[in-house]
Short mmCIF file of C-alpha atoms in Angstrom, two decimals:
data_model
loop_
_atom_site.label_atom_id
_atom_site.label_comp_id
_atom_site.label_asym_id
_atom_site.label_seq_id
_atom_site.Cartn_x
_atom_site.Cartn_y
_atom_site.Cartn_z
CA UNK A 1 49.99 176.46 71.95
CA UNK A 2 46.23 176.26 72.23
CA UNK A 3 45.29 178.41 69.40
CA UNK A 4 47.98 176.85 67.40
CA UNK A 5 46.93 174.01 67.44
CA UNK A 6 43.52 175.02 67.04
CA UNK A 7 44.26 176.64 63.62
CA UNK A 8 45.62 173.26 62.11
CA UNK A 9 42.51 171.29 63.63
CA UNK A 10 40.67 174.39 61.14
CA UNK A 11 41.87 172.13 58.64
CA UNK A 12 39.52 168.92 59.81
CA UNK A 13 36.89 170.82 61.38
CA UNK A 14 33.90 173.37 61.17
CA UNK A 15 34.81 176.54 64.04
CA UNK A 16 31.26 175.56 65.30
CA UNK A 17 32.55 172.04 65.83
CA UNK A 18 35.64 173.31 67.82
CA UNK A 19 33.38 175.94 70.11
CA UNK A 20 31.45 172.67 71.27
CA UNK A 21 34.45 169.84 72.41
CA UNK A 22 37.49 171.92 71.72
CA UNK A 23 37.31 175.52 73.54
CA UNK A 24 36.28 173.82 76.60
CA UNK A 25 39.07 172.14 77.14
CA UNK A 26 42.08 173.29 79.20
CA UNK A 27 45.81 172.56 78.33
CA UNK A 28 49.08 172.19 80.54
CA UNK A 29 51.84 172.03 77.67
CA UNK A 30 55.28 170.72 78.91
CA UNK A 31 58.13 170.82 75.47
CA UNK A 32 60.78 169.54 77.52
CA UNK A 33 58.91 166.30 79.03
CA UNK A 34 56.98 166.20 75.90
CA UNK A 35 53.45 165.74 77.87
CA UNK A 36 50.34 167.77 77.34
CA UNK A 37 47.83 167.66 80.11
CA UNK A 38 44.25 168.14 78.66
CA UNK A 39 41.74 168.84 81.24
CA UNK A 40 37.46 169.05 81.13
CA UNK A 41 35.26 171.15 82.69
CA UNK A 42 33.61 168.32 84.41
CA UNK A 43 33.43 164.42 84.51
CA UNK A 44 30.27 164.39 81.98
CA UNK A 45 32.38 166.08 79.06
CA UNK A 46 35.42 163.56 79.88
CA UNK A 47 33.13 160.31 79.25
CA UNK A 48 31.45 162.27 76.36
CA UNK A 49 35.18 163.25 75.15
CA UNK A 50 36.42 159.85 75.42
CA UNK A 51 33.60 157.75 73.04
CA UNK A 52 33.16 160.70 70.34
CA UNK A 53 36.43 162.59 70.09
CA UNK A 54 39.46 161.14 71.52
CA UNK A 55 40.75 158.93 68.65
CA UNK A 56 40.31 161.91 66.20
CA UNK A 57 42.01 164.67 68.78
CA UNK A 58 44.88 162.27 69.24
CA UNK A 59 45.53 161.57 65.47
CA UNK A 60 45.49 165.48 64.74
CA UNK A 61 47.40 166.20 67.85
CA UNK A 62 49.82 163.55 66.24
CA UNK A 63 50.25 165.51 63.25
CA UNK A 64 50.91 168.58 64.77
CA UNK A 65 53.26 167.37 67.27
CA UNK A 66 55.32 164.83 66.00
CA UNK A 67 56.09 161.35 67.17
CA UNK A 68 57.37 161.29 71.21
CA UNK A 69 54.94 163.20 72.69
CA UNK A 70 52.16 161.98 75.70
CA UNK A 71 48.78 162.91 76.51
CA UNK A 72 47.11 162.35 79.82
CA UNK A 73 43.33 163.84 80.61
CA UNK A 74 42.07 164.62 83.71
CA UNK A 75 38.52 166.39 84.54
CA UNK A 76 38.22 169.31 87.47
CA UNK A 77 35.36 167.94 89.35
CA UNK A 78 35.77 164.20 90.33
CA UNK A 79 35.30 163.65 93.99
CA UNK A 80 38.74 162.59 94.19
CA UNK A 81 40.31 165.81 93.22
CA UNK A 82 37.67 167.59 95.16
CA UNK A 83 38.71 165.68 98.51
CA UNK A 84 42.00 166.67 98.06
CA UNK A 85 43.02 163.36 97.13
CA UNK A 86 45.88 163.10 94.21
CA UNK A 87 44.41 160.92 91.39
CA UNK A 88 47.39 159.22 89.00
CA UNK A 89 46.65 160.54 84.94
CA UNK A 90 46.28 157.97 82.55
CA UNK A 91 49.26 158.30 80.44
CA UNK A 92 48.85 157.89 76.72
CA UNK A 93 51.64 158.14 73.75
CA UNK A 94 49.93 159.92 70.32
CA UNK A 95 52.24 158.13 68.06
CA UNK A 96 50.50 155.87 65.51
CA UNK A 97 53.52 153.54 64.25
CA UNK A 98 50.84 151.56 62.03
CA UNK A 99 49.81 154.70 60.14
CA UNK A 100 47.74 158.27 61.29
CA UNK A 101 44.99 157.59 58.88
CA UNK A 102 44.11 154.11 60.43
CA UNK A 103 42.04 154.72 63.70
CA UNK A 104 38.90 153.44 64.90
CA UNK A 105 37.29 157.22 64.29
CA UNK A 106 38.11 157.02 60.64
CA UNK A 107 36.59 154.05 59.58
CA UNK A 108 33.13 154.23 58.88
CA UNK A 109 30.67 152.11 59.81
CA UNK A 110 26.54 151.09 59.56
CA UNK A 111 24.65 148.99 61.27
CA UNK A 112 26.25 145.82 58.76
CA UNK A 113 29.87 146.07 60.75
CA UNK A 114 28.71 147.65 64.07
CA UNK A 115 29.82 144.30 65.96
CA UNK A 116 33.07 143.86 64.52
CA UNK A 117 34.12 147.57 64.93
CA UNK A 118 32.74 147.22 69.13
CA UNK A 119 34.69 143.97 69.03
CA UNK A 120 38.11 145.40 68.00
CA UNK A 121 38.04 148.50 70.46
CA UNK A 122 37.10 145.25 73.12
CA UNK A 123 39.96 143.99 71.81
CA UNK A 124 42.80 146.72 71.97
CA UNK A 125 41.38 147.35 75.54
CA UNK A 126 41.66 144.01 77.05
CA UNK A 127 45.06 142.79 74.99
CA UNK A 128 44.82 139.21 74.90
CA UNK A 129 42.66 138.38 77.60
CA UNK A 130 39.58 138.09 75.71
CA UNK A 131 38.93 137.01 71.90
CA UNK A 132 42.25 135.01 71.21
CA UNK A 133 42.74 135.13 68.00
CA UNK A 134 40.76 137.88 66.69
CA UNK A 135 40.24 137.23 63.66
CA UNK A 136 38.94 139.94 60.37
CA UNK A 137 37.56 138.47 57.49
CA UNK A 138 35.86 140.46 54.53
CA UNK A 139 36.41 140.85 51.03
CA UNK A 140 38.62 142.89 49.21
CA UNK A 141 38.04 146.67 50.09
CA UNK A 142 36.11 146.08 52.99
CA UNK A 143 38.64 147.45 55.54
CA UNK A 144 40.39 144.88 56.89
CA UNK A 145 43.79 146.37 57.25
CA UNK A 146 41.94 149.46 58.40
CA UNK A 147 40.66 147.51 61.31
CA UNK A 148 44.11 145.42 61.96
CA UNK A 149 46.61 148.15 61.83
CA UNK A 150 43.36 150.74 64.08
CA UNK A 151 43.77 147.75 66.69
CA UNK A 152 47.39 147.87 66.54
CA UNK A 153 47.74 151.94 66.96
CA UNK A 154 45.27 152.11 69.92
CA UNK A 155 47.69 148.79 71.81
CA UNK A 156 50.81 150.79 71.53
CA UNK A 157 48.97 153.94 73.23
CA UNK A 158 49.66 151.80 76.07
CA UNK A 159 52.41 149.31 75.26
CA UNK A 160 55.71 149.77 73.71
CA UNK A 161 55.35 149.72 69.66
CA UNK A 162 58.49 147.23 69.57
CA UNK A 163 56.98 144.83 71.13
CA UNK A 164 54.10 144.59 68.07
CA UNK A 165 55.05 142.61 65.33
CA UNK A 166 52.92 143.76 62.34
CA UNK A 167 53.06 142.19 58.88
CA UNK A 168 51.64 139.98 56.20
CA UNK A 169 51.79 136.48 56.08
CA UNK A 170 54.23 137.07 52.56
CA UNK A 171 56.45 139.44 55.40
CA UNK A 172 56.11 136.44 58.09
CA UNK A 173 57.25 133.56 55.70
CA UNK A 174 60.02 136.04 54.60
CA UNK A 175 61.00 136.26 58.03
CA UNK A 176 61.69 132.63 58.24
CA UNK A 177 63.24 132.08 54.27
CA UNK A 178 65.13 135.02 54.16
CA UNK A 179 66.20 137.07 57.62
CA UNK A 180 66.92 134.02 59.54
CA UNK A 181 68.17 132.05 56.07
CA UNK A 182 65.46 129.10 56.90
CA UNK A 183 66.56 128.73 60.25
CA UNK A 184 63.22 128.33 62.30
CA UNK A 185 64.77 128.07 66.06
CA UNK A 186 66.58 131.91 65.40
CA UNK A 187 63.13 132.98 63.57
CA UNK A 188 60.77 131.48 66.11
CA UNK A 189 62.74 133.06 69.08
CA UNK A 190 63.22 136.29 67.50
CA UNK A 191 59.25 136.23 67.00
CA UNK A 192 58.37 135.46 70.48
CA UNK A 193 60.16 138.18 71.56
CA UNK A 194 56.90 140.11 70.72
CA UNK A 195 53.55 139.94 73.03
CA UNK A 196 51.52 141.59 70.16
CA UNK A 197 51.07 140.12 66.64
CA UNK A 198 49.21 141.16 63.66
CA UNK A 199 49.23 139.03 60.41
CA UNK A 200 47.24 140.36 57.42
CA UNK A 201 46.42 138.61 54.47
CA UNK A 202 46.40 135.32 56.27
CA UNK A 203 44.29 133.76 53.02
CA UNK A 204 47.84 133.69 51.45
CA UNK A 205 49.05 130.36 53.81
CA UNK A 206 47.66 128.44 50.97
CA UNK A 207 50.40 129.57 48.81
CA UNK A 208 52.73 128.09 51.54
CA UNK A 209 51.78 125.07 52.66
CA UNK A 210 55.01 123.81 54.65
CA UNK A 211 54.62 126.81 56.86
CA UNK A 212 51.50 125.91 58.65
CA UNK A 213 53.47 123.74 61.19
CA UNK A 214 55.38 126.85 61.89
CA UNK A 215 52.30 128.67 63.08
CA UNK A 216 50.94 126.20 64.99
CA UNK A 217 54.23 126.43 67.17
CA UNK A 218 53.85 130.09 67.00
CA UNK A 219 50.14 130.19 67.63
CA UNK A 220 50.91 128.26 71.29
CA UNK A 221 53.29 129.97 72.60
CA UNK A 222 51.10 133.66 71.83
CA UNK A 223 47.99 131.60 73.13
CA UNK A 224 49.68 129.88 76.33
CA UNK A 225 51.29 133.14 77.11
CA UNK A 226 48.06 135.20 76.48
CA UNK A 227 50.01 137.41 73.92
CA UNK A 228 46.98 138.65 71.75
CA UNK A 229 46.63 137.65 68.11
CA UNK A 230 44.82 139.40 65.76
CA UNK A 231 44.66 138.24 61.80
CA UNK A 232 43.16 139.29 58.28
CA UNK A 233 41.79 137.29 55.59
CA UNK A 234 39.38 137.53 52.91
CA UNK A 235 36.98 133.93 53.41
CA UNK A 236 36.02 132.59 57.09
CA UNK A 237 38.70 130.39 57.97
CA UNK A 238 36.69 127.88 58.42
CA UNK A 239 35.86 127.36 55.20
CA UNK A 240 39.47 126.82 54.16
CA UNK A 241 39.82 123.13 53.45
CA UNK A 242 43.53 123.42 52.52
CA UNK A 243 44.22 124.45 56.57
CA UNK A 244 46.58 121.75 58.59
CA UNK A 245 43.56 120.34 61.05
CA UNK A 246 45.67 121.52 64.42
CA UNK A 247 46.19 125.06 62.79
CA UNK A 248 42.34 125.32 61.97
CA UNK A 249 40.99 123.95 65.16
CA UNK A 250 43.51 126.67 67.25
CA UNK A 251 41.85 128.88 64.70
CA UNK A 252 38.23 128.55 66.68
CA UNK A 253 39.74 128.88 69.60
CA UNK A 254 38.65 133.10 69.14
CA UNK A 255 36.65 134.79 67.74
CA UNK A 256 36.29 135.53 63.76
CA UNK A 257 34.31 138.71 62.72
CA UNK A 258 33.25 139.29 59.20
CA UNK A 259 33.59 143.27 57.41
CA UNK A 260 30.63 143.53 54.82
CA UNK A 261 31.15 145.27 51.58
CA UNK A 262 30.92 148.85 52.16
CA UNK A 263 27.54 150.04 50.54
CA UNK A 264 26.36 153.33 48.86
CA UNK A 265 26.14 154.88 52.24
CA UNK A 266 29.40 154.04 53.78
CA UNK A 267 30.86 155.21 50.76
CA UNK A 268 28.74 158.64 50.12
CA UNK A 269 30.22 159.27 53.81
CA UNK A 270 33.50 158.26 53.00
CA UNK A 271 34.02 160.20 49.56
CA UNK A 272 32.46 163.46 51.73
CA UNK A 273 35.43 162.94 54.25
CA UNK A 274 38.24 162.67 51.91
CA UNK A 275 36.85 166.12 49.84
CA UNK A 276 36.95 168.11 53.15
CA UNK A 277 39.94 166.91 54.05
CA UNK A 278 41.50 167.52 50.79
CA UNK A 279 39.43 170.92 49.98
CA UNK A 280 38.11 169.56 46.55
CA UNK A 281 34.70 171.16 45.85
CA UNK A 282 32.80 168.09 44.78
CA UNK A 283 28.81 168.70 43.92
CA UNK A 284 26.41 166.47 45.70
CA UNK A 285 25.86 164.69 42.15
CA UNK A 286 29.36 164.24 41.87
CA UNK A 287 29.76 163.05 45.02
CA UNK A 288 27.03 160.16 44.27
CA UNK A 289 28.30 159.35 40.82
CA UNK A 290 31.76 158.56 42.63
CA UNK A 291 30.06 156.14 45.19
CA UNK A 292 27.70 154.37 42.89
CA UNK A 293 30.48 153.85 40.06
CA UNK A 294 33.47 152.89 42.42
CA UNK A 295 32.43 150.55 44.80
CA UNK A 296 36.39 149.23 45.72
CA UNK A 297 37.95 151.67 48.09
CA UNK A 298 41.03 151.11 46.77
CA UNK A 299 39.88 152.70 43.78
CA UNK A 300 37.73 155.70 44.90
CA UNK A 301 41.22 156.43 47.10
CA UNK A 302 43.08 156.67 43.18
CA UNK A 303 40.19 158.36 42.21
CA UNK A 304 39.94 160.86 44.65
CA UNK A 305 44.08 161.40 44.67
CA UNK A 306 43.74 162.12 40.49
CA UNK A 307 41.13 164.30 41.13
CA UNK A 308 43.22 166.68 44.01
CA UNK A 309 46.61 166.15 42.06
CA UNK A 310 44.81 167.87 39.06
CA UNK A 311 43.28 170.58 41.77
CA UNK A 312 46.84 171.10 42.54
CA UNK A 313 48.57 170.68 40.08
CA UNK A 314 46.83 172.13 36.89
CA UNK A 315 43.83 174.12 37.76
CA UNK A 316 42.11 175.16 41.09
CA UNK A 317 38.55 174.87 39.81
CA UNK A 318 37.70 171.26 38.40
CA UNK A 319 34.76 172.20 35.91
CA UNK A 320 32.44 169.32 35.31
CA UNK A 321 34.03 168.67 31.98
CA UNK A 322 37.42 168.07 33.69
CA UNK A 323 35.48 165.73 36.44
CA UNK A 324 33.59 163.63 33.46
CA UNK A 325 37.32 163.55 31.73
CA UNK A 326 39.27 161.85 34.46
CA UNK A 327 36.70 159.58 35.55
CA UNK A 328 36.60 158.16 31.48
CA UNK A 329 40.26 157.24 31.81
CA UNK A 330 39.72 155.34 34.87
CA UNK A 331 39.51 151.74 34.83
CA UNK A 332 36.66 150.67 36.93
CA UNK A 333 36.87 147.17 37.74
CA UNK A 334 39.03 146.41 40.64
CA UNK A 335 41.51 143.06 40.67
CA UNK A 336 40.89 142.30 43.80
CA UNK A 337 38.67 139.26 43.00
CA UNK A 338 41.36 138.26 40.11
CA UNK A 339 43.01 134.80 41.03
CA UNK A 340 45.13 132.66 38.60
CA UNK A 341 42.53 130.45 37.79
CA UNK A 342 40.26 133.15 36.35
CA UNK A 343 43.01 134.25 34.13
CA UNK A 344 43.60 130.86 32.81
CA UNK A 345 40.18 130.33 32.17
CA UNK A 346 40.35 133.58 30.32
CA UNK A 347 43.33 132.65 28.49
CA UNK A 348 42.32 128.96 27.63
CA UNK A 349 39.01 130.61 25.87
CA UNK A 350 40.62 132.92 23.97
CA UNK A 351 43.74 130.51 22.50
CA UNK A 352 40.84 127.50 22.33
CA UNK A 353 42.53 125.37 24.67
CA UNK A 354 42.22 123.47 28.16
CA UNK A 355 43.03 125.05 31.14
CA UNK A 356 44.66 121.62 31.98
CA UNK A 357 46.92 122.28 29.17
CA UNK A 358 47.74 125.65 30.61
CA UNK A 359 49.00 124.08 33.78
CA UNK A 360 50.29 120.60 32.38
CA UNK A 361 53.57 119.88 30.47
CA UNK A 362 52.85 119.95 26.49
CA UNK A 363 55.32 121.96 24.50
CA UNK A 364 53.35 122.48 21.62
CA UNK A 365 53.88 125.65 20.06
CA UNK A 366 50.67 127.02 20.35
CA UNK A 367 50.01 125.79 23.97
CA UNK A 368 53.40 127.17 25.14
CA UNK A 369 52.96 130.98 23.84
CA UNK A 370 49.34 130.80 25.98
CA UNK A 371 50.94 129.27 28.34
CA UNK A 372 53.45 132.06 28.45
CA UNK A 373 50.79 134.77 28.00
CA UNK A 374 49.01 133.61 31.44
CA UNK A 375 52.08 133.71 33.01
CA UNK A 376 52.53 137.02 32.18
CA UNK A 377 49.23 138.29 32.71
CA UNK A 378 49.12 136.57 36.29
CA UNK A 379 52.41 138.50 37.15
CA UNK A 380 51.59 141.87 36.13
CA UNK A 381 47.93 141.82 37.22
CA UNK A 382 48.40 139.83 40.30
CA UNK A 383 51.85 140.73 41.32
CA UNK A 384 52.17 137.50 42.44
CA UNK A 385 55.41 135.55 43.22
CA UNK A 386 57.32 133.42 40.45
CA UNK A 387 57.40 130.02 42.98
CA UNK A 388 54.14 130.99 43.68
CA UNK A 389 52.85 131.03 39.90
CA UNK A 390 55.14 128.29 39.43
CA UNK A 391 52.99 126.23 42.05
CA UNK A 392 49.58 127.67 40.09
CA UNK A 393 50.93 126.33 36.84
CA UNK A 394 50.98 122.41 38.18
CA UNK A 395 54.23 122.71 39.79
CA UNK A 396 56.52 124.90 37.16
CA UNK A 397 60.24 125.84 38.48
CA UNK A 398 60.01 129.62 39.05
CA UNK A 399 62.90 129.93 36.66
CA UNK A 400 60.36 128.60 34.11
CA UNK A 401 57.79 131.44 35.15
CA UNK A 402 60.48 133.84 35.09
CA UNK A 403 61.74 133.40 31.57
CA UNK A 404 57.86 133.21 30.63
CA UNK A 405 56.98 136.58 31.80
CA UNK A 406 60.33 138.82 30.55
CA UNK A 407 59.82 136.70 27.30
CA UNK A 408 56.32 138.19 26.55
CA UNK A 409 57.29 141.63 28.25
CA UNK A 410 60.25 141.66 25.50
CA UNK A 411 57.82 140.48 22.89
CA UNK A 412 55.01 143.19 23.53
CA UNK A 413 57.49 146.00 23.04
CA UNK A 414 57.95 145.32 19.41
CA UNK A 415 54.64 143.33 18.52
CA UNK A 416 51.77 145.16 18.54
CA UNK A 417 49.34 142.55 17.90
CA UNK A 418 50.65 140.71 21.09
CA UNK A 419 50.16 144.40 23.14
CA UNK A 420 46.72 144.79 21.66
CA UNK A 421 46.02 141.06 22.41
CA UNK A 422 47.36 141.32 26.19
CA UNK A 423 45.05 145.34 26.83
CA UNK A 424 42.54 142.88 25.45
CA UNK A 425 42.65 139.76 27.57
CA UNK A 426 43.09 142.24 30.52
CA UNK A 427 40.20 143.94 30.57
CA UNK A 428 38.48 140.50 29.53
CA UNK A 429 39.73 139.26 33.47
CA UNK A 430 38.57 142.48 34.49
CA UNK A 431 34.74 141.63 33.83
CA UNK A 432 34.94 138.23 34.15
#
């Protein structure tokens, strides 16, 4: 089992790597309890083990295994084991519920986010006992799921994955509108069954204002009953004005961290990990052009997925020519930053209009079809929800966004002025 498993860690890592931390070790494999016993050559190694290698062992050892499956460590010298006396493993599952790729070892950090990386491992060690809520706040692309959903893998090493509720705030209002049909008593008990709960995208509680009651009753009972919190949103929340005052002042009550953009170097590092683990044979220059022209990881992850499909797909060897070609039909400016109001700003330009009559309730001809043509644009660039672009256009019915947006969509297909006018107006809230 050893050298099995040492071929597929081949994949991840030099054999120079694996004669230093991995040869060393010693393994007790059992297939029927589904445990592997991994002992060190001495106490030393085990602490050295445990800061620099565990999280990325356990995710490979994940991948090779399967789901199920336990790990426990022990070392051969401790004075313990030495005396004779029998010293209890630490038992860990390997399963990562919230994703393999999302571990503390995999996201890279500098000196920028070195406290709020040290302050999530503090946090999915102590579980609740310490920074209630923890809260992540960065812009788009700076790793904030990465962090939530790293948290939430290294808790359920030690706690029971069902009892971690993990989702956005969209999935946590949904909970509420839809599962439980708007009844909050079923929702709310059915929520405090968990002792763990993650909520990304927490920014997106302006869209639903009548909810915030709701999570001050949920934020008390995880808060009374130390059951740890831990959120995501782009802006400090304490700069959010529209916040009910008892949700924001509960808010403080923790601690709020803030991811900076990652910069040329994070990015270098991370482009270098994706080639090896992917086999593409970048150049160094290549490499660079990636990380200074794609500064979204979002995008260098779509950039980096073209470039291995076409490895495997078409041809083995990418030439430079075939590098240069897929990078020019590659838009380069993320959405992330998009909101509504930029692309009625946009709109309102181009059609020579107000942005209040974008919004307000003339039916002019003119006004209407840009009217309509923001709609649109706002739904298939921001994905967002028809009540919610209903509530963005000064208080539209979503049947009235809905009718908008497959109007113009039927409209483009046989108009191609209108398509022209709507690549145009795109890439126009691209760079604004």
């Amino acid at each position: 089992m050893k050298e099995s498993l040492r071929q597929h860690l081949l994949q991840t890592c030099t054999d120079e790597e694996l004669k230093r931390w991995y040869d060393p070790l010693s393994f007790d494999y059992s297939e029927e309890n589904k445990r592997l016993t991994v002992g060190f050559p001495h106490a030393f190694f085990a602490r050295w083990f445990e800061s620099e290698i565990q999280d990325k062992f356990e995710a490979q050892l994940n991948m090779f295994l399967g789901n199920g499956y336990v790990v426990s460590y022990k070392d051969s010298d401790t004075p313990e084991r030495l005396r004779g006396v029998q010293v209890a493993d630490v038992v860990k599952r390997i399963d990562f519920p919230f994703g393999q790729e999302f571990t503390f070892d995999t996201f890279l950090i500098n000196k920028k986010n070195y406290f709020p990386i040290a302050s999530a491992k503090e946090v999915a060690k102590q579980s609740g006992s310490l920074f209630n809520p923890f809260i992540i706040c960065g812009p788009g692309g700076s790793g904030k799921t990465h962090l939530l959903k790293s948290v939430a893998n290294e808790i359920a090493k030690k706690h029971d994955y069902s009892t971690i509720f993990m989702g956005s705030l969209e999935e946590l209002n949904s909970l509420y509108s839809i599962r439980f049909k708007g009844d909050p008593f079923k929702a709310r008990n059915h929520l405090f069954e968990y002792n763990f709960l993650f909520i990304d995208d927490f920014h997106k509680i302006k869209e639903h204002p009548y909810f915030q009651q709701e999570l001050v009753n949920i934020f008390n009972h995880f808060y009374d009953n130390k059951k740890q919190m831990v959120l995501a949103c782009r802006e400090k929340v304490t700069s959010y004005d529209f916040l009910d005052d008892n949700l924001q002042s509960r808010l403080g009550w923790g601690l709020i961290v803030t991811l900076k953009e990652p910069d040329l170097e994070i990015r270098v590092g991370y482009i270098q990990r994706q080639v090896r683990a992917k086999r593409l044979s970048l150049s160094k220059e290549q490499v660079l052009t990636l990380a200074q022209r794609f500064t979204d990881f979002r995008y260098l992850q779509g950039i980096l997925l073209k470039l291995f499909a076409f490895k495997e797909l078409v041809k083995q060897d990418l030439s430079q020519k075939d590098f240069e070609h897929i990078l020019a039909n590659t838009e380069e400016k993320t959405t992330d930053d998009l909101t509504p109001k930029k692309i009625l700003s946009v709109v309102a330009e181009h059609f020579s209009v107000h942005v209040k009559d974008l919004t307000g309730t003339k039916r002019h001809q003119h006004i209407a079809h840009a009217r309509q043509v923001a709609m649109y644009l706002c739904r298939q660039m921001l994905s967002t929800s028809y009540p919610a672009l209903g509530r963005a256009f000064g208080g539209k019915d979503h049947s009235t966004v809905l009718y908008s947006v497959k109007k113009i969509d039927q409209l483009q297909e046989d108009d191609f002025e209108l398509k022209q006018l709507l690549k145009t107006l795109k890439n126009k809230c691209r760079m604004s």
